[in-house]
Amino acid sequence: MRIQAISRQAARGLFTATAMAVASVAGPVSADSSEPIKIPIKNWSSQIVMAHVIGGMFEEMGSRVEYVPVDNQAAFEAIRNGDLTIGHEVWQATHQNAFYNAMEKGGLIDAGTHAAETLEEMGVPNWVIEQDLCPGLPNWEALKDCHENFATPDSGGKGRWLEGPQSWHGDVMPNRLNGLGLEDKWMVKFAGTGDALWVELEAAKKEGRGTIIFNWTPNFTDAEGFTFIEFPPYFDGCRIVDGGDMSTTGCGSPRGWLKKAANFRFPVTHPQAYTAFTKVSFTTDQIGTMAALVDQDKMTHEDAAKKWLADNEEVWKPWTASVLEEAN
Ligand code: TMO
């Protein structure tokens, strides 16, 4: 099974020659190292809960795990150089550059794709549309005529977009406003933390005022209803970091994949845990639930992960059990 998993990676051209050479002489699935598997902890709920869910799976398989707090973007270099063993939420729209750059430098491998499709984009809770606070949404051109309904005390009379922390995507959203010619009517405020986005959602609902925030799917907000704004289509190179200029930065975010990454030595040091990790594939509902346990039900990330594992054995046990069966 391990060899199969490896040749599938190789067929995609995503596995380094060095790792192939080391891994393919190892024979049948052997025991995992007692070195801890290092799992990243970032700053949004599904990521942290999923870290503990996957860590719990590894522990169930007999591995040791260690949770390592990391910067969102710097994590990919850390996977490449082995400071992290895995990355379990690689979001196409905001991570693919760092992911492919680390792969090209060598040391980071693609460990497969989750079932969930992703989008990371500015949008509004559905009640903003129901109350008609910006007629014409979700088409972005509606923003030309409704900014007054989205002004806040700190927005200087403009409508406010509450973006995530600036460490998440740099100036993508300020550049978006400029690219669309909306900078005279709208401004971007960066949230101090991811959680500030959910505080804003609740506050705006209570006060009955308009709000536009950065959000993503899968997330806990899928259940209550959240509408992403439809911007001009994304294309490769439209963003500044990808070679674009202000004539192209109005482009929206791409819908995309959610991938898993691993350090190239993981299949060698922990063949069983690595093979199970390649099988991990979460759906939109499953990831939304992981976030909701924390952001709605106010559980700790650790307790949420324990609950998720207890409630979903039929989902994850097959991923670990089939590996252990083959090893014995
Ligand atoms: C990577 N994120 C889900 C926070 O956009």
Tab-separated table of C-alpha atoms and ligand atoms in Angstrom:
chain	number	residue	atom	x	y	z
A	1	MET	CA	0.000	0.000	0.000
A	2	ARG	CA	2.793	2.387	0.858
A	3	ILE	CA	4.511	1.680	-2.417
A	4	GLN	CA	1.235	2.240	-4.243
A	5	ALA	CA	0.752	5.558	-2.490
A	6	ILE	CA	4.235	6.579	-3.462
A	7	SER	CA	3.889	5.648	-7.118
A	8	ARG	CA	0.658	7.597	-7.311
A	9	GLN	CA	2.551	10.641	-6.090
A	10	ALA	CA	5.358	9.960	-8.491
A	11	ALA	CA	2.942	9.682	-11.384
A	12	ARG	CA	1.785	13.173	-10.603
A	13	GLY	CA	5.400	14.267	-10.760
A	14	LEU	CA	5.184	15.638	-7.257
A	15	PHE	CA	7.567	13.379	-5.444
A	16	THR	CA	11.250	14.156	-5.312
A	17	ALA	CA	13.689	11.726	-6.823
A	18	THR	CA	15.642	11.528	-3.583
A	19	ALA	CA	12.634	10.541	-1.528
A	20	MET	CA	11.669	7.926	-4.102
A	21	ALA	CA	15.096	6.362	-3.957
A	22	VAL	CA	15.162	6.263	-0.175
A	23	ALA	CA	11.560	5.127	0.236
A	24	SER	CA	11.361	2.441	-2.404
A	25	VAL	CA	14.174	0.298	-1.013
A	26	ALA	CA	12.490	0.103	2.394
A	27	GLY	CA	10.345	-2.962	1.627
A	28	PRO	CA	7.016	-3.702	3.321
A	29	VAL	CA	5.479	-1.148	5.669
A	30	SER	CA	7.810	-0.921	8.614
A	31	ALA	CA	7.394	0.568	12.050
A	32	ASP	CA	7.109	4.305	12.519
A	33	SER	CA	9.818	6.333	14.198
A	34	SER	CA	9.199	7.449	17.772
A	35	GLU	CA	10.209	10.978	16.752
A	36	PRO	CA	7.173	13.278	17.090
A	37	ILE	CA	5.175	14.211	14.006
A	38	LYS	CA	5.167	18.009	13.974
A	39	ILE	CA	1.761	19.507	13.157
A	40	PRO	CA	1.204	23.237	12.482
A	41	ILE	CA	-1.165	25.381	14.544
A	42	LYS	CA	-2.344	28.509	12.705
A	43	ASN	CA	-4.982	31.052	13.682
A	44	TRP	CA	-8.389	29.947	12.420
A	45	SER	CA	-10.622	27.360	14.013
A	46	SER	CA	-10.967	24.570	11.446
A	47	GLN	CA	-7.189	24.503	11.022
A	48	ILE	CA	-6.573	24.114	14.743
A	49	VAL	CA	-9.331	21.565	15.304
A	50	MET	CA	-8.200	19.555	12.275
A	51	ALA	CA	-4.617	19.627	13.608
A	52	HIS	CA	-5.847	17.889	16.756
A	53	VAL	CA	-8.124	15.541	14.809
A	54	ILE	CA	-5.234	14.352	12.646
A	55	GLY	CA	-2.896	14.348	15.655
A	56	GLY	CA	-5.442	12.175	17.480
A	57	MET	CA	-5.480	9.765	14.537
A	58	PHE	CA	-1.684	9.541	14.570
A	59	GLU	CA	-1.678	8.938	18.335
A	60	GLU	CA	-4.266	6.209	17.903
A	61	MET	CA	-1.786	4.607	15.485
A	62	GLY	CA	0.949	4.744	18.132
A	63	SER	CA	2.818	7.834	16.924
A	64	ARG	CA	3.890	10.799	18.995
A	65	VAL	CA	2.797	14.249	17.902
A	66	GLU	CA	3.861	17.792	18.655
A	67	TYR	CA	1.837	20.924	17.894
A	68	VAL	CA	3.862	23.856	16.569
A	69	PRO	CA	2.417	27.396	16.313
A	70	VAL	CA	3.432	28.893	12.942
A	71	ASP	CA	2.901	31.881	10.712
A	72	ASN	CA	0.372	31.152	7.964
A	73	GLN	CA	2.730	31.693	4.995
A	74	ALA	CA	6.068	30.796	6.632
A	75	ALA	CA	4.687	27.321	7.376
A	76	PHE	CA	5.489	26.113	3.864
A	77	GLU	CA	9.207	26.805	4.236
A	78	ALA	CA	9.003	25.058	7.633
A	79	ILE	CA	7.487	21.942	6.003
A	80	ARG	CA	10.216	22.036	3.371
A	81	ASN	CA	13.051	22.164	5.908
A	82	GLY	CA	11.485	19.691	8.341
A	83	ASP	CA	10.560	22.037	11.198
A	84	LEU	CA	7.039	20.820	10.423
A	85	THR	CA	6.153	17.300	9.256
A	86	ILE	CA	2.820	18.113	7.625
A	87	GLY	CA	0.463	20.846	6.470
A	88	HIS	CA	-3.143	19.671	6.574
A	89	GLU	CA	-5.004	22.708	5.163
A	90	VAL	CA	-3.372	24.117	2.039
A	91	TRP	CA	-5.859	26.576	0.546
A	92	GLN	CA	-5.399	27.111	-3.164
A	93	ALA	CA	-6.371	30.777	-3.350
A	94	THR	CA	-4.009	31.994	-0.634
A	95	HIS	CA	-1.357	29.270	-0.247
A	96	GLN	CA	-0.557	27.891	-3.674
A	97	ASN	CA	2.380	30.241	-4.292
A	98	ALA	CA	4.128	29.342	-1.045
A	99	PHE	CA	3.236	25.660	-1.540
A	100	TYR	CA	4.624	25.351	-5.080
A	101	ASN	CA	7.656	27.527	-4.298
A	102	ALA	CA	8.606	25.201	-1.429
A	103	MET	CA	8.036	22.155	-3.657
A	104	GLU	CA	10.251	23.628	-6.364
A	105	LYS	CA	13.055	24.327	-3.882
A	106	GLY	CA	12.713	20.728	-2.712
A	107	GLY	CA	11.615	19.097	0.513
A	108	LEU	CA	7.868	19.618	0.400
A	109	ILE	CA	5.649	16.970	-1.212
A	110	ASP	CA	1.970	16.902	-2.169
A	111	ALA	CA	0.146	14.421	0.089
A	112	GLY	CA	-3.209	14.543	-1.684
A	113	THR	CA	-6.385	16.589	-1.791
A	114	HIS	CA	-9.399	16.878	0.507
A	115	ALA	CA	-12.885	16.368	-0.941
A	116	ALA	CA	-13.947	19.923	-0.050
A	117	GLU	CA	-13.883	22.666	-2.667
A	118	THR	CA	-12.740	26.008	-1.284
A	119	LEU	CA	-13.319	29.725	-1.720
A	120	GLU	CA	-11.717	32.573	0.233
A	121	GLU	CA	-13.411	35.838	-0.606
A	122	MET	CA	-15.103	39.007	0.649
A	123	GLY	CA	-18.804	38.589	1.267
A	124	VAL	CA	-21.857	39.311	3.371
A	125	PRO	CA	-24.041	37.354	5.771
A	126	ASN	CA	-27.288	36.490	3.981
A	127	TRP	CA	-29.350	38.900	6.091
A	128	VAL	CA	-27.475	41.829	4.458
A	129	ILE	CA	-28.973	40.712	1.149
A	130	GLU	CA	-32.394	39.974	2.663
A	131	GLN	CA	-32.489	43.501	4.154
A	132	ASP	CA	-31.411	44.889	0.752
A	133	LEU	CA	-28.502	46.882	2.207
A	134	CYS	CA	-26.689	46.718	-1.158
A	135	PRO	CA	-29.131	46.125	-3.999
A	136	GLY	CA	-27.591	44.051	-6.767
A	137	LEU	CA	-25.305	41.895	-4.622
A	138	PRO	CA	-23.660	39.434	-5.058
A	139	ASN	CA	-22.519	41.177	-8.288
A	140	TRP	CA	-19.581	43.412	-7.266
A	141	GLU	CA	-20.833	46.340	-9.341
A	142	ALA	CA	-23.502	46.823	-6.688
A	143	LEU	CA	-20.692	48.175	-4.478
A	144	LYS	CA	-20.599	51.369	-6.561
A	145	ASP	CA	-23.841	52.506	-4.936
A	146	CYS	CA	-24.164	51.339	-1.344
A	147	HIS	CA	-21.036	52.213	0.591
A	148	GLU	CA	-22.891	54.504	3.074
A	149	ASN	CA	-24.624	51.443	4.531
A	150	PHE	CA	-21.246	49.916	5.379
A	151	ALA	CA	-19.526	52.886	7.023
A	152	THR	CA	-18.196	52.480	10.569
A	153	PRO	CA	-16.744	55.034	13.036
A	154	ASP	CA	-13.217	54.134	11.875
A	155	SER	CA	-13.830	54.182	8.115
A	156	GLY	CA	-13.692	57.914	7.367
A	157	GLY	CA	-17.110	58.016	5.688
A	158	LYS	CA	-16.231	55.195	3.302
A	159	GLY	CA	-17.729	51.743	3.361
A	160	ARG	CA	-15.553	49.265	5.248
A	161	TRP	CA	-14.276	45.867	4.208
A	162	LEU	CA	-13.073	43.938	7.229
A	163	GLU	CA	-10.227	41.798	5.871
A	164	GLY	CA	-8.502	39.038	7.866
A	165	PRO	CA	-5.140	39.729	9.544
A	166	GLN	CA	-2.684	41.323	7.090
A	167	SER	CA	-0.329	38.345	7.550
A	168	TRP	CA	-2.885	36.201	5.698
A	169	HIS	CA	-2.834	37.839	2.245
A	170	GLY	CA	-0.869	41.092	2.380
A	171	ASP	CA	-2.402	43.796	0.191
A	172	VAL	CA	-4.603	41.646	-2.041
A	173	MET	CA	-7.813	43.372	-0.873
A	174	PRO	CA	-6.589	47.009	-0.903
A	175	ASN	CA	-5.268	46.261	-4.400
A	176	ARG	CA	-8.651	44.752	-5.272
A	177	LEU	CA	-10.423	48.029	-4.381
A	178	ASN	CA	-7.920	50.024	-6.460
A	179	GLY	CA	-8.166	47.627	-9.379
A	180	LEU	CA	-11.936	48.015	-9.395
A	181	GLY	CA	-11.825	51.813	-9.032
A	182	LEU	CA	-13.684	51.635	-5.726
A	183	GLU	CA	-10.995	53.195	-3.513
A	184	ASP	CA	-12.873	56.509	-3.145
A	185	LYS	CA	-15.921	54.750	-1.702
A	186	TRP	CA	-14.450	51.823	0.219
A	187	MET	CA	-11.518	51.144	2.534
A	188	VAL	CA	-9.950	47.977	3.933
A	189	LYS	CA	-9.451	47.431	7.627
A	190	PHE	CA	-7.337	44.448	8.686
A	191	ALA	CA	-8.656	42.416	11.590
A	192	GLY	CA	-6.221	41.882	14.458
A	193	THR	CA	-7.175	38.200	14.679
A	194	GLY	CA	-9.308	35.766	12.710
A	195	ASP	CA	-11.815	35.701	15.564
A	196	ALA	CA	-12.438	39.432	15.122
A	197	LEU	CA	-14.298	38.542	11.904
A	198	TRP	CA	-16.905	36.557	13.855
A	199	VAL	CA	-17.172	39.256	16.528
A	200	GLU	CA	-17.937	41.739	13.733
A	201	LEU	CA	-20.589	39.433	12.229
A	202	GLU	CA	-22.414	39.217	15.538
A	203	ALA	CA	-22.101	42.926	16.305
A	204	ALA	CA	-23.384	43.991	12.875
A	205	LYS	CA	-26.336	41.619	13.158
A	206	LYS	CA	-27.267	42.990	16.587
A	207	GLU	CA	-26.942	46.594	15.404
A	208	GLY	CA	-28.758	45.878	12.138
A	209	ARG	CA	-26.013	47.465	10.042
A	210	GLY	CA	-24.316	46.329	6.881
A	211	THR	CA	-21.038	44.460	7.044
A	212	ILE	CA	-18.619	43.061	4.478
A	213	ILE	CA	-15.991	40.669	5.779
A	214	PHE	CA	-13.366	38.302	4.466
A	215	ASN	CA	-14.573	34.745	4.909
A	216	TRP	CA	-14.143	31.316	3.415
A	217	THR	CA	-15.811	28.008	2.807
A	218	PRO	CA	-15.711	25.389	4.283
A	219	ASN	CA	-16.487	27.269	7.493
A	220	PHE	CA	-19.089	27.336	10.256
A	221	THR	CA	-20.823	30.226	8.462
A	222	ASP	CA	-21.887	27.851	5.658
A	223	ALA	CA	-24.709	26.611	7.900
A	224	GLU	CA	-26.284	29.991	8.701
A	225	GLY	CA	-25.833	31.354	5.181
A	226	PHE	CA	-23.087	33.585	3.810
A	227	THR	CA	-22.885	35.011	0.292
A	228	PHE	CA	-19.555	35.637	-1.396
A	229	ILE	CA	-19.341	38.674	-3.673
A	230	GLU	CA	-18.834	37.846	-7.350
A	231	PHE	CA	-15.844	39.814	-8.620
A	232	PRO	CA	-14.287	39.766	-12.119
A	233	PRO	CA	-12.868	36.276	-12.698
A	234	TYR	CA	-9.489	35.297	-11.313
A	235	PHE	CA	-6.724	34.514	-13.785
A	236	ASP	CA	-3.163	33.401	-13.311
A	237	GLY	CA	-0.998	36.502	-12.860
A	238	CYS	CA	-3.740	38.982	-11.984
A	239	ARG	CA	-2.445	39.644	-8.465
A	240	ILE	CA	0.579	41.872	-7.811
A	241	VAL	CA	2.626	39.051	-6.248
A	242	ASP	CA	2.040	37.015	-9.404
A	243	GLY	CA	3.117	39.804	-11.765
A	244	GLY	CA	-0.134	41.771	-12.072
A	245	ASP	CA	-0.642	45.546	-11.889
A	246	MET	CA	-3.505	47.857	-10.916
A	247	SER	CA	-5.227	47.141	-14.227
A	248	THR	CA	-5.640	43.480	-13.206
A	249	THR	CA	-5.880	43.433	-9.402
A	250	GLY	CA	-9.655	43.768	-9.460
A	251	CYS	CA	-9.776	40.013	-10.074
A	252	GLY	CA	-11.643	37.882	-7.544
A	253	SER	CA	-10.407	34.759	-5.769
A	254	PRO	CA	-10.326	31.406	-7.537
A	255	ARG	CA	-12.492	28.548	-6.353
A	256	GLY	CA	-10.031	25.843	-5.658
A	257	TRP	CA	-8.701	22.827	-3.887
A	258	LEU	CA	-7.717	22.108	-0.312
A	259	LYS	CA	-4.520	20.090	-0.257
A	260	LYS	CA	-2.246	18.349	2.214
A	261	ALA	CA	1.519	18.769	2.246
A	262	ALA	CA	4.291	16.796	3.918
A	263	ASN	CA	8.015	16.964	4.430
A	264	PHE	CA	9.680	14.568	1.944
A	265	ARG	CA	11.101	12.421	4.744
A	266	PHE	CA	7.693	11.731	6.366
A	267	PRO	CA	7.041	8.610	4.202
A	268	VAL	CA	10.436	7.287	5.291
A	269	THR	CA	10.348	8.105	9.013
A	270	HIS	CA	6.648	7.310	9.581
A	271	PRO	CA	5.456	5.093	6.712
A	272	GLN	CA	2.251	4.099	8.504
A	273	ALA	CA	1.217	7.573	9.626
A	274	TYR	CA	2.201	8.972	6.218
A	275	THR	CA	0.066	6.430	4.382
A	276	ALA	CA	-2.910	7.190	6.629
A	277	PHE	CA	-2.314	10.920	6.049
A	278	THR	CA	-2.486	10.449	2.275
A	279	LYS	CA	-5.971	8.928	2.784
A	280	VAL	CA	-7.311	11.793	4.906
A	281	SER	CA	-9.990	13.621	2.939
A	282	PHE	CA	-12.476	15.912	4.669
A	283	THR	CA	-15.681	17.236	3.115
A	284	THR	CA	-17.148	20.745	3.320
A	285	ASP	CA	-19.622	19.580	5.998
A	286	GLN	CA	-16.970	17.894	8.103
A	287	ILE	CA	-14.686	20.933	8.087
A	288	GLY	CA	-17.635	23.275	8.744
A	289	THR	CA	-18.522	21.157	11.769
A	290	MET	CA	-14.959	21.277	13.126
A	291	ALA	CA	-15.101	25.103	13.019
A	292	ALA	CA	-18.653	25.299	14.421
A	293	LEU	CA	-17.748	23.282	17.521
A	294	VAL	CA	-15.421	26.150	18.466
A	295	ASP	CA	-16.897	29.285	16.872
A	296	GLN	CA	-20.536	28.490	17.682
A	297	ASP	CA	-20.492	25.948	20.489
A	298	LYS	CA	-17.501	27.646	22.172
A	299	MET	CA	-15.602	24.424	22.847
A	300	THR	CA	-11.819	24.455	23.116
A	301	HIS	CA	-10.023	23.271	19.973
A	302	GLU	CA	-8.784	20.168	21.806
A	303	ASP	CA	-12.243	19.224	23.094
A	304	ALA	CA	-13.768	19.908	19.685
A	305	ALA	CA	-11.268	17.522	18.095
A	306	LYS	CA	-11.996	14.826	20.681
A	307	LYS	CA	-15.715	15.191	20.074
A	308	TRP	CA	-15.265	15.141	16.329
A	309	LEU	CA	-13.163	11.961	16.510
A	310	ALA	CA	-15.696	10.289	18.829
A	311	ASP	CA	-18.652	11.240	16.608
A	312	ASN	CA	-17.000	10.282	13.309
A	313	GLU	CA	-15.184	7.003	13.804
A	314	GLU	CA	-16.777	5.612	10.647
A	315	VAL	CA	-15.075	8.416	8.713
A	316	TRP	CA	-11.498	8.215	9.986
A	317	LYS	CA	-11.053	4.665	11.326
A	318	PRO	CA	-10.891	3.199	7.802
A	319	TRP	CA	-7.949	5.541	7.019
A	320	THR	CA	-5.873	4.324	9.964
A	321	ALA	CA	-7.128	0.739	10.214
A	322	SER	CA	-6.291	-0.309	6.678
A	323	VAL	CA	-2.696	0.846	7.173
A	324	LEU	CA	-2.317	-0.973	10.480
A	325	GLU	CA	-3.809	-4.161	8.997
A	326	GLU	CA	-1.223	-4.196	6.242
A	327	ALA	CA	1.595	-3.554	8.682
A	328	ASN	CA	0.656	-6.581	10.824
B	1	TMO	C1	-6.660	30.355	4.864
B	1	TMO	N1	-7.978	30.974	5.274
B	1	TMO	C2	-8.988	29.891	5.385
B	1	TMO	C3	-7.850	31.682	6.589
B	1	TMO	O1	-8.351	31.850	4.324
